[in-house]
Coordinates of C-alpha atoms and ligand atoms in Angstrom, one line a residue:
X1 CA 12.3 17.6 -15.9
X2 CA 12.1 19.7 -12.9
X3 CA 9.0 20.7 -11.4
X4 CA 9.2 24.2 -10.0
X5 CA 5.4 24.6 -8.5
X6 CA 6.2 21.1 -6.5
X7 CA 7.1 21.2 -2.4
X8 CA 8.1 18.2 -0.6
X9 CA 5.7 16.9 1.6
X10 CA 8.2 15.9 3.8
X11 CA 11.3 18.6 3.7
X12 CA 9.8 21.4 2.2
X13 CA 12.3 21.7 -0.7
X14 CA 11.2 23.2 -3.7
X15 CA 12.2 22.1 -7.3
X16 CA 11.4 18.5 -7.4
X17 CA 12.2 16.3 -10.6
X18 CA 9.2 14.1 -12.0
X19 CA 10.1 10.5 -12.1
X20 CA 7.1 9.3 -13.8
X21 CA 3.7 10.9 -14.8
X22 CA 0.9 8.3 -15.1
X23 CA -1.7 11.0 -16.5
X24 CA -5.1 12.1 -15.1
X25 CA -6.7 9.0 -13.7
X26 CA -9.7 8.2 -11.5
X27 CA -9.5 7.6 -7.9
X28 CA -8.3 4.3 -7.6
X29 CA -10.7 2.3 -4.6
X30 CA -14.1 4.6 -5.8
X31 CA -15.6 2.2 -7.7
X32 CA -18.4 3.3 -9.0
X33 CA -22.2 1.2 -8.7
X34 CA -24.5 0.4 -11.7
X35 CA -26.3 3.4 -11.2
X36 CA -23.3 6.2 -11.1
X37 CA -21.9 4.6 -14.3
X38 CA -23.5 7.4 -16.4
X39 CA -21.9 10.1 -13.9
X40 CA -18.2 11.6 -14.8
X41 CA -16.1 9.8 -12.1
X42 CA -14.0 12.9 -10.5
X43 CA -10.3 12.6 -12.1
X44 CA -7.3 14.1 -10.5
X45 CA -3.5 13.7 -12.2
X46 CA -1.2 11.1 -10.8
X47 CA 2.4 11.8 -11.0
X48 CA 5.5 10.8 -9.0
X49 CA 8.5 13.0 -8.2
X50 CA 11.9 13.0 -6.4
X51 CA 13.3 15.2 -4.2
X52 CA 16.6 15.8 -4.4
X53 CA 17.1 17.3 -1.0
X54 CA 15.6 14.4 1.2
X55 CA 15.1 11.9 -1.5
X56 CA 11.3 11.4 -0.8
X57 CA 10.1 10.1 -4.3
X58 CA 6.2 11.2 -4.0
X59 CA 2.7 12.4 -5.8
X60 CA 2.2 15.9 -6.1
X61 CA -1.7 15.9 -6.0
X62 CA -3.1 15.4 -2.6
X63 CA -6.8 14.3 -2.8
X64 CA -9.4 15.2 0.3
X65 CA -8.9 12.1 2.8
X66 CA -13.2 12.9 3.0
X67 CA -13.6 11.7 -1.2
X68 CA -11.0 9.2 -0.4
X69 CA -12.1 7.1 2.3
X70 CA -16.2 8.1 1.8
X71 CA -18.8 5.8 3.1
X72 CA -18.4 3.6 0.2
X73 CA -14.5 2.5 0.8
X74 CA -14.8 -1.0 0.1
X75 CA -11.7 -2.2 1.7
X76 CA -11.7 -5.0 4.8
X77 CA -8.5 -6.4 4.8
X78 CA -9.4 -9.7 6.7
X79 CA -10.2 -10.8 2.9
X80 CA -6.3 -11.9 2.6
X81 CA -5.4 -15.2 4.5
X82 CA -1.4 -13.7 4.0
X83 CA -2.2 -10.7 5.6
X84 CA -3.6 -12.0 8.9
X85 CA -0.6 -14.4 9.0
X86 CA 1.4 -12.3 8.8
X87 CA 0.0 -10.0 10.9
X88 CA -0.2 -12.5 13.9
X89 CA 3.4 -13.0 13.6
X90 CA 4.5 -9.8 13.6
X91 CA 2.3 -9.5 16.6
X92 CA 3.8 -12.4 18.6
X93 CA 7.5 -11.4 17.9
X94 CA 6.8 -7.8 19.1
X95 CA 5.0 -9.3 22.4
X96 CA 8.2 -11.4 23.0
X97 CA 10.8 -8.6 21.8
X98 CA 9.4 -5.8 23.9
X99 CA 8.2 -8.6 26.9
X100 CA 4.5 -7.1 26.3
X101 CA 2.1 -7.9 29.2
X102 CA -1.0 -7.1 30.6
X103 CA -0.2 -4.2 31.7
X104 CA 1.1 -3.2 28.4
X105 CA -0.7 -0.6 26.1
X106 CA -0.7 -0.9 22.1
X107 CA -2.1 1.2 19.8
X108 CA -2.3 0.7 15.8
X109 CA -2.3 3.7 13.5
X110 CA -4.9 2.6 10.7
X111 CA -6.1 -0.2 12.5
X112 CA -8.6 -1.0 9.7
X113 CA -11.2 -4.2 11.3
X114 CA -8.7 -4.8 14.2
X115 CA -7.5 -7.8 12.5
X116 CA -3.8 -7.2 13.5
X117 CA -4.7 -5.7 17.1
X118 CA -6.9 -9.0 18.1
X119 CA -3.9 -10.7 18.6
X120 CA -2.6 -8.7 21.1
X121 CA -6.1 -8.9 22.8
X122 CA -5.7 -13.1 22.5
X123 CA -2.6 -12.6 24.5
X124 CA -4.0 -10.1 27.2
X125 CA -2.4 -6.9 25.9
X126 CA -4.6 -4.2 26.1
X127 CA -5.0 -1.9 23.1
X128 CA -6.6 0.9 21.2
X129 CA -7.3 1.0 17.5
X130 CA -7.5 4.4 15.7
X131 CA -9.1 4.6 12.3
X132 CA -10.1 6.9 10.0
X133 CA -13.4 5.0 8.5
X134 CA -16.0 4.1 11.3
X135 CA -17.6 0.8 9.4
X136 CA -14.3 -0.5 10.3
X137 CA -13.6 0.8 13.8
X138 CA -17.6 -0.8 14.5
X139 CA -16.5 -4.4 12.7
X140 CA -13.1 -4.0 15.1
X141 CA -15.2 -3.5 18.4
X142 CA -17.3 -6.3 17.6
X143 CA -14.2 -8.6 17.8
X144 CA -13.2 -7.0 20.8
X145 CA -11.2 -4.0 19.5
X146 CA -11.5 -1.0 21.6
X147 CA -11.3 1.5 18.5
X148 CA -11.6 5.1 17.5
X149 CA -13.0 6.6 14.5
X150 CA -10.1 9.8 14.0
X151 CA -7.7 10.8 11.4
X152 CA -4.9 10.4 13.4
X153 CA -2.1 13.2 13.4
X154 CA -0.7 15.4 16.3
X155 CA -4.3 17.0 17.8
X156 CA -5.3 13.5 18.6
X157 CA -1.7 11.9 19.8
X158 CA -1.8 14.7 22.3
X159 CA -5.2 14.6 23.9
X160 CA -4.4 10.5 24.4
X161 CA -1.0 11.4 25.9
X162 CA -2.7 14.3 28.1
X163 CA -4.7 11.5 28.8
X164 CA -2.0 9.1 30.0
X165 CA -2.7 7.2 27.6
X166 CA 0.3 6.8 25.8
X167 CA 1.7 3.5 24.3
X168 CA 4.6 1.3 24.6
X169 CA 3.9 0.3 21.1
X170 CA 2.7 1.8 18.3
X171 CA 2.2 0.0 14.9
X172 CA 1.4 1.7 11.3
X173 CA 0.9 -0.4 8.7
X174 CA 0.7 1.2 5.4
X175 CA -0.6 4.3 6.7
X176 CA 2.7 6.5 7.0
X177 CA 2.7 6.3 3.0
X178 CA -0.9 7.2 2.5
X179 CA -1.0 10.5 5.4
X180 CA -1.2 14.2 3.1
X181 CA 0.1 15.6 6.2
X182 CA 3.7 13.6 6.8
X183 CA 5.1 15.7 9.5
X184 CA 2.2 15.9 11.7
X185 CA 2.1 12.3 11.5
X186 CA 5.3 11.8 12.9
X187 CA 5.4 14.0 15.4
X188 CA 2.0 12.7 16.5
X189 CA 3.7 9.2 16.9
X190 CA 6.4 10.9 18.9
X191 CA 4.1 12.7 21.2
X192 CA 2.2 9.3 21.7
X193 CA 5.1 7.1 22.1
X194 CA 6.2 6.6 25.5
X195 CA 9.7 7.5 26.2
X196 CA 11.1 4.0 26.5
X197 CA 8.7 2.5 24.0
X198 CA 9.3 1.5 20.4
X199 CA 7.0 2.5 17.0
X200 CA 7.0 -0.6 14.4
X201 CA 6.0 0.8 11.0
X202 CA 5.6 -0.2 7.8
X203 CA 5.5 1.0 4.1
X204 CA 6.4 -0.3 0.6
X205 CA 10.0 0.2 0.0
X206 CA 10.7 1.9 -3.2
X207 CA 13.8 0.6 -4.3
X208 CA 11.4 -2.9 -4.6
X209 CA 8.8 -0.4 -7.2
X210 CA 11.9 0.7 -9.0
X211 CA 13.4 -2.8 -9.4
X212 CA 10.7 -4.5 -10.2
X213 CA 8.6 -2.4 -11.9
X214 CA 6.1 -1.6 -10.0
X215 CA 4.5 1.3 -10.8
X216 CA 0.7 -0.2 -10.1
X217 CA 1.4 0.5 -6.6
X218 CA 1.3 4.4 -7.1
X219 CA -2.3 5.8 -6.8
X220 CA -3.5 9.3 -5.0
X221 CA -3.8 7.4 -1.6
X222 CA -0.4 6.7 -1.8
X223 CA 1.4 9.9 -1.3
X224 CA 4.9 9.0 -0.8
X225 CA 7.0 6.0 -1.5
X226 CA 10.0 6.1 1.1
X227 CA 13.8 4.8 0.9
X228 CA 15.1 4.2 4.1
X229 CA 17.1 7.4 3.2
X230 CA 14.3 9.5 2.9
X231 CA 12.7 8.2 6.1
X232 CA 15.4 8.8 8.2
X233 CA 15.2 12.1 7.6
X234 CA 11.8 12.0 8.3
X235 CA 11.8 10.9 11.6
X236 CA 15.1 12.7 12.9
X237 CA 13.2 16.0 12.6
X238 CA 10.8 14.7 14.9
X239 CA 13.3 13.3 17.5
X240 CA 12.7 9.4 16.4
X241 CA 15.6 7.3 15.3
X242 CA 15.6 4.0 13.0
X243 CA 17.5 1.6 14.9
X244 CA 16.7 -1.7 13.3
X245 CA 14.4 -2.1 10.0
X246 CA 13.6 -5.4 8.1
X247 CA 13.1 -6.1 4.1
X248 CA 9.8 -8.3 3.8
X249 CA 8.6 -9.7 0.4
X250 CA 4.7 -8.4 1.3
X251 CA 2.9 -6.2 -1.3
X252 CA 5.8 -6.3 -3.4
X253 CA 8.4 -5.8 -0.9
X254 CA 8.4 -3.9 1.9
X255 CA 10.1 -2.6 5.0
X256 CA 9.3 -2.4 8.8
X257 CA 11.0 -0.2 10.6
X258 CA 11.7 0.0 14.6
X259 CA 12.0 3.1 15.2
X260 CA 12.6 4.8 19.5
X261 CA 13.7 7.8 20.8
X262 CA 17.0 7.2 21.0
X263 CA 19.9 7.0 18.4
X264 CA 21.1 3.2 18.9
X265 CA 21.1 2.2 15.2
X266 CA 22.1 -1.8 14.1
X267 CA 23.9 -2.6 11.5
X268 CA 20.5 -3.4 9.5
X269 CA 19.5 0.3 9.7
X270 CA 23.8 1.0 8.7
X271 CA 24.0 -1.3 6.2
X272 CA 20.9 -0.2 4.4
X273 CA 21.7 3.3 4.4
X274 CA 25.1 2.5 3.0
X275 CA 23.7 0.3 -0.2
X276 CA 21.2 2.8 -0.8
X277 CA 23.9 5.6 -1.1
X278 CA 25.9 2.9 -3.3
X279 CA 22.7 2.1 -5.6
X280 CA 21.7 5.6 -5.7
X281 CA 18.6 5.9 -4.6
X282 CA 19.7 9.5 -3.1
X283 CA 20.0 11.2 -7.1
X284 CA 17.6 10.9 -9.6
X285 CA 19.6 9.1 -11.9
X286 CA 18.5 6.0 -10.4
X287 CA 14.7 6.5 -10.9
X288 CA 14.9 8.3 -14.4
X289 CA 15.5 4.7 -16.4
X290 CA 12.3 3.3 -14.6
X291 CA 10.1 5.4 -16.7
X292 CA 11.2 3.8 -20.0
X293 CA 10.9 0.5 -18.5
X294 CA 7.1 0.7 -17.7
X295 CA 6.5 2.3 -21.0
X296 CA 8.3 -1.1 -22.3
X297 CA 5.5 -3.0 -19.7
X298 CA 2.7 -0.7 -21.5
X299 CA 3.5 -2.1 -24.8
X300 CA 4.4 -6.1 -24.2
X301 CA 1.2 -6.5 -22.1
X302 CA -1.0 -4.3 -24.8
X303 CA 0.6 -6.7 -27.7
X304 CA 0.3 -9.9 -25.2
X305 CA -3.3 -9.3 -24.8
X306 CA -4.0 -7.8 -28.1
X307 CA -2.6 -11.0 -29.4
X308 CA -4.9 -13.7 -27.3
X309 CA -7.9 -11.5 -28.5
X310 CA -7.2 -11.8 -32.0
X311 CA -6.8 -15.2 -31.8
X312 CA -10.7 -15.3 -30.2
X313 CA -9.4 -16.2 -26.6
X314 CA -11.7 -15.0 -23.3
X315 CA -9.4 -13.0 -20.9
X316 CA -10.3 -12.1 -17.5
X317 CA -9.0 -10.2 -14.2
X318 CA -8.6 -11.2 -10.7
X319 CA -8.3 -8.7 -8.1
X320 CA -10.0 -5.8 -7.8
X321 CA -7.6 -3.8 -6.0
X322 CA -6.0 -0.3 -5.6
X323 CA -3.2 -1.2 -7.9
X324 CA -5.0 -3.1 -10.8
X325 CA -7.0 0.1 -11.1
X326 CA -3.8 1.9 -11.9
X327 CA -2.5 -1.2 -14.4
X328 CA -5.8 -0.8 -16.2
X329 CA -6.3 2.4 -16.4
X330 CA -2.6 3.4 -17.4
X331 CA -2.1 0.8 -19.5
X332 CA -5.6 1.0 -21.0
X333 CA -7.4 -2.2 -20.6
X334 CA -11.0 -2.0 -20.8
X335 CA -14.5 -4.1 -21.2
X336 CA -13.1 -4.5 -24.6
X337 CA -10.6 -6.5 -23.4
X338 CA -11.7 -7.9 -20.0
X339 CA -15.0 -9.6 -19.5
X340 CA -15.1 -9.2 -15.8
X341 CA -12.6 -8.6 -13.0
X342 CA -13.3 -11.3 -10.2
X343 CA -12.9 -10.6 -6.5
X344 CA -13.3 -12.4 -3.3
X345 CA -14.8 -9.1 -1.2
X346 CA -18.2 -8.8 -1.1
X347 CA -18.4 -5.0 -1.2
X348 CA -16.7 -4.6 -4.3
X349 CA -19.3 -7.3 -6.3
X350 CA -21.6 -5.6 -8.3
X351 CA -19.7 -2.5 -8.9
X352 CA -17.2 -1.2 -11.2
X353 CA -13.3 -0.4 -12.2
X354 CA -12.6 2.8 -11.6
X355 CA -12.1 4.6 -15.0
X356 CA -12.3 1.4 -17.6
X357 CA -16.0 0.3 -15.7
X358 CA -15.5 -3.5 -16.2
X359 CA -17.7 -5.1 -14.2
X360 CA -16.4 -6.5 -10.5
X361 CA -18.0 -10.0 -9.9
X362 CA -17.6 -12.7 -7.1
X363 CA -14.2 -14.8 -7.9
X364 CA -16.3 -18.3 -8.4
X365 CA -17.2 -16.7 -11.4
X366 CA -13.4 -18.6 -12.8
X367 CA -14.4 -22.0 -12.2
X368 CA -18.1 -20.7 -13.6
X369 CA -17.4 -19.0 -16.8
X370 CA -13.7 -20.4 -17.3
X371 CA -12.1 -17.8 -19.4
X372 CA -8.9 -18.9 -21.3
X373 CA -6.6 -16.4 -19.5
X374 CA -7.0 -14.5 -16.3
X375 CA -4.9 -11.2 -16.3
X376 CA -3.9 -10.9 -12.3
X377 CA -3.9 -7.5 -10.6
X378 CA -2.9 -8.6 -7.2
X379 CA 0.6 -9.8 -8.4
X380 CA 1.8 -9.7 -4.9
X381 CA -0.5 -12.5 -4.2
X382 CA 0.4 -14.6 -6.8
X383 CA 1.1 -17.5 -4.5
X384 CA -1.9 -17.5 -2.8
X385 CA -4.3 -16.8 -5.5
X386 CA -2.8 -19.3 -7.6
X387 CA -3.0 -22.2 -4.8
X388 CA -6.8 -20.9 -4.5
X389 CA -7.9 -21.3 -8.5
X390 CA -5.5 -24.8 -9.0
X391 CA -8.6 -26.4 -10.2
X392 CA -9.0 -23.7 -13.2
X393 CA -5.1 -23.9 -14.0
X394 CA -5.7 -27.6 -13.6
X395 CA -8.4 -27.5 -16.4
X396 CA -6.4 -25.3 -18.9
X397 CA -6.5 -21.8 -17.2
X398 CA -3.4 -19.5 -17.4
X399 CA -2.7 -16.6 -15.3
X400 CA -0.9 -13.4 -16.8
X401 CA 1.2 -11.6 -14.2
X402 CA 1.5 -8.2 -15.8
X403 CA 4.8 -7.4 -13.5
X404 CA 8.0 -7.0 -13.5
X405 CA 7.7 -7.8 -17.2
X406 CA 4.6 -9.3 -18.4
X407 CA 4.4 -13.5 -18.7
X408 CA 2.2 -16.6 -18.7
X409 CA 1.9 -18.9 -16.3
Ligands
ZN1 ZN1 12.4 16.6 0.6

């Protein structure tokens, strides 16, 4: 099916093909309080397409970053142990890759509380945090931080570089993904990237959401979900070349890319490029077949937790996050089903799913009320969630992990 109304957010072809269409869904991180649970929640529709010029699979409906990321966006992403390991990692090979110092300058796209930029402060490199939301540019000062509170894009990248103030590295975590405006982006990175300094990025990589079934991981703030194919285009239009890019297993899988101004690809970046040609992730072919296997999900989970109902079982969720708002809502799992969805982060406690409105709780709540089975939203966290509740699978407890195809564990 071809959608005719549809540009690229990226090339500007027109005439993309719809890969999958998920419906007209609430916003996935507006949870709504006790008291807005007799408003409508605002709805928008949420459905993925392909282009077939650039290969940039991506939403269609862009939501105002202002509804988005109100005053209320509950997310602090110091609340996952992985993350800031991984993060302080990332942080020490770039310092010893690039020979960072203290007269160095880093800045981080979306630096969210500072927690990856802190570790470049521990090490003497200064740095500058840019962030959309102020709550979290005031929790980054207060652990030293310098941050500002901007939607970053090209008007910004060019009053820093007017500034001098341009950087010898620049990180964006899971921001490129989530920007309505993908172009200016870009070329803001390339107008704040010193000529001789190096942009690390990161995004989910599609090819893991086709594979694997992830389909949780689209909602409106994700815009676009990027092969390496499709970034490469991206960033060639804006005079920035790919020249070495990693697979990681985070949120699902993932890729960070090193990206310069100059054209000096490694074989990683090559080889990539070459098995993505060979798999087809440039023709829509190779995303058409994903549809019918998350309708296939849809049904097997439904009839798995259908089934543990009717035999009187208690089922709960863990992980209130962006994607398990998408899982229940698609697949439509509500209070009906769930008796509460347990999460560690204090600002989502006491509120609600978006769209089904079960009830977010603190996550002692599983060792408190001990439900039989606990569905788990976070699947990319298995390993760490599951080490954290070993005393409720120890008593009995079993975890469902809804993807690539639902099971028990
Ligand atoms: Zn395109």
């Amino acid at each position: 099916m071809s959608r005719p109304d549809a540009i690229c957010r990226s090339c500007g072809h027109t005439e993309l093909d719809s890969v999958l269409d998920l419906g007209t869904t609430a916003l996935a991180d507006r949870m709504p309080y006790e008291n807005q649970l007799h408003e409508a929640e605002p709805t928008f529709p949420l459905e993925a397409v392909f282009c077939p010029k650039c290969s940039l699979v991506q939403i269609m409906e862009t939501v105002d970053p202002a509804v988005l990321f109100d005053e209320d966006y509950p997310y602090f992403s110091s609340f996952s142990k992985y993350l800031l390991e991984h993060s302080k990692k990332n942080v020490l090979e770039i310092i010893e890759r690039r020979g960072l110092n203290d007269d160095s300058f880093v800045i981080e796209l979306a630096s969210n509380d500072g927690y990856l930029l802190k570790n470049y402060v521990d090490n003497g490199v200064s740095v500058l945090g840019i962030d959309p939301v102020p709550a979290l540019c005031e929790a980054a000062e207060k652990i030293g931080v310098p941050s500002m509170a901007e939607f970053f894009g090209l008007k910004v990248a060019t009053k820093l570089a007017a500034e001098g103030r341009q950087a010898d590295v620049i990180h964006a975590n899971n921001v490129l993904a989530h920007v309505a405006d993908t172009n200016g982006f870009v070329a803001g990175v390339a107008a704040l990237l010193k000529d001789d300094g190096m942009a690390v990025i990161e995004f989910p990589y599609v090819r893991d959401l086709i594979d694997h079934c992830e389909f949780d991981t689209i909602y409106h703030e994700h815009l676009c979900y990027f092969s390496v194919t499709a970034v490469d285009h991206l960033l060639r239009r804006h005079g920035l070349f790919l020249n070495d890019c990693w697979r990681l297993p985070i949120h699902g899988g993932s890729l960070r890319l090193f990206i310069e101004k100059k054209d000096a690809p490694m074989a990683s970046v090559t080889d990539l490029l070459a098995e993505e040609k060979e798999l087809g992730l440039d023709r829509i072919d190779y995303y058409r077949e994903f549809r019918h296997r998350v309708e296939t999900l849809k049904t097997d989970l439904l009839e798995m937790l259908g089934g543990l109902k009717a035999e009187g079982k208690s089922i709960a969720a863990y992980g209130a996050a962006a994607k398990g708002s998408t899982m229940i809502n698609y697949v439509g799992i509500g209070a009906d089903v769930l008796d509460f969805v347990a999460d560690k982060n204090v600002h989502k406690q006491g509120r609600y799913m978006p769209g089904q409105k079960v009830p977010i709780v603190a996550a002692e709540k599983i060792q408190e009320e001990r439900p039989d089975y606990v569905l788990l939203l976070p699947w990319n966290l298995e390993t760490e969630i599951l080490a954290q509740e070993q005393a409720f699978r120890d008593a009995g407890g079993k975890f469902i992990i809804p993807v690539p195809t639902p099971h028990i564990v």
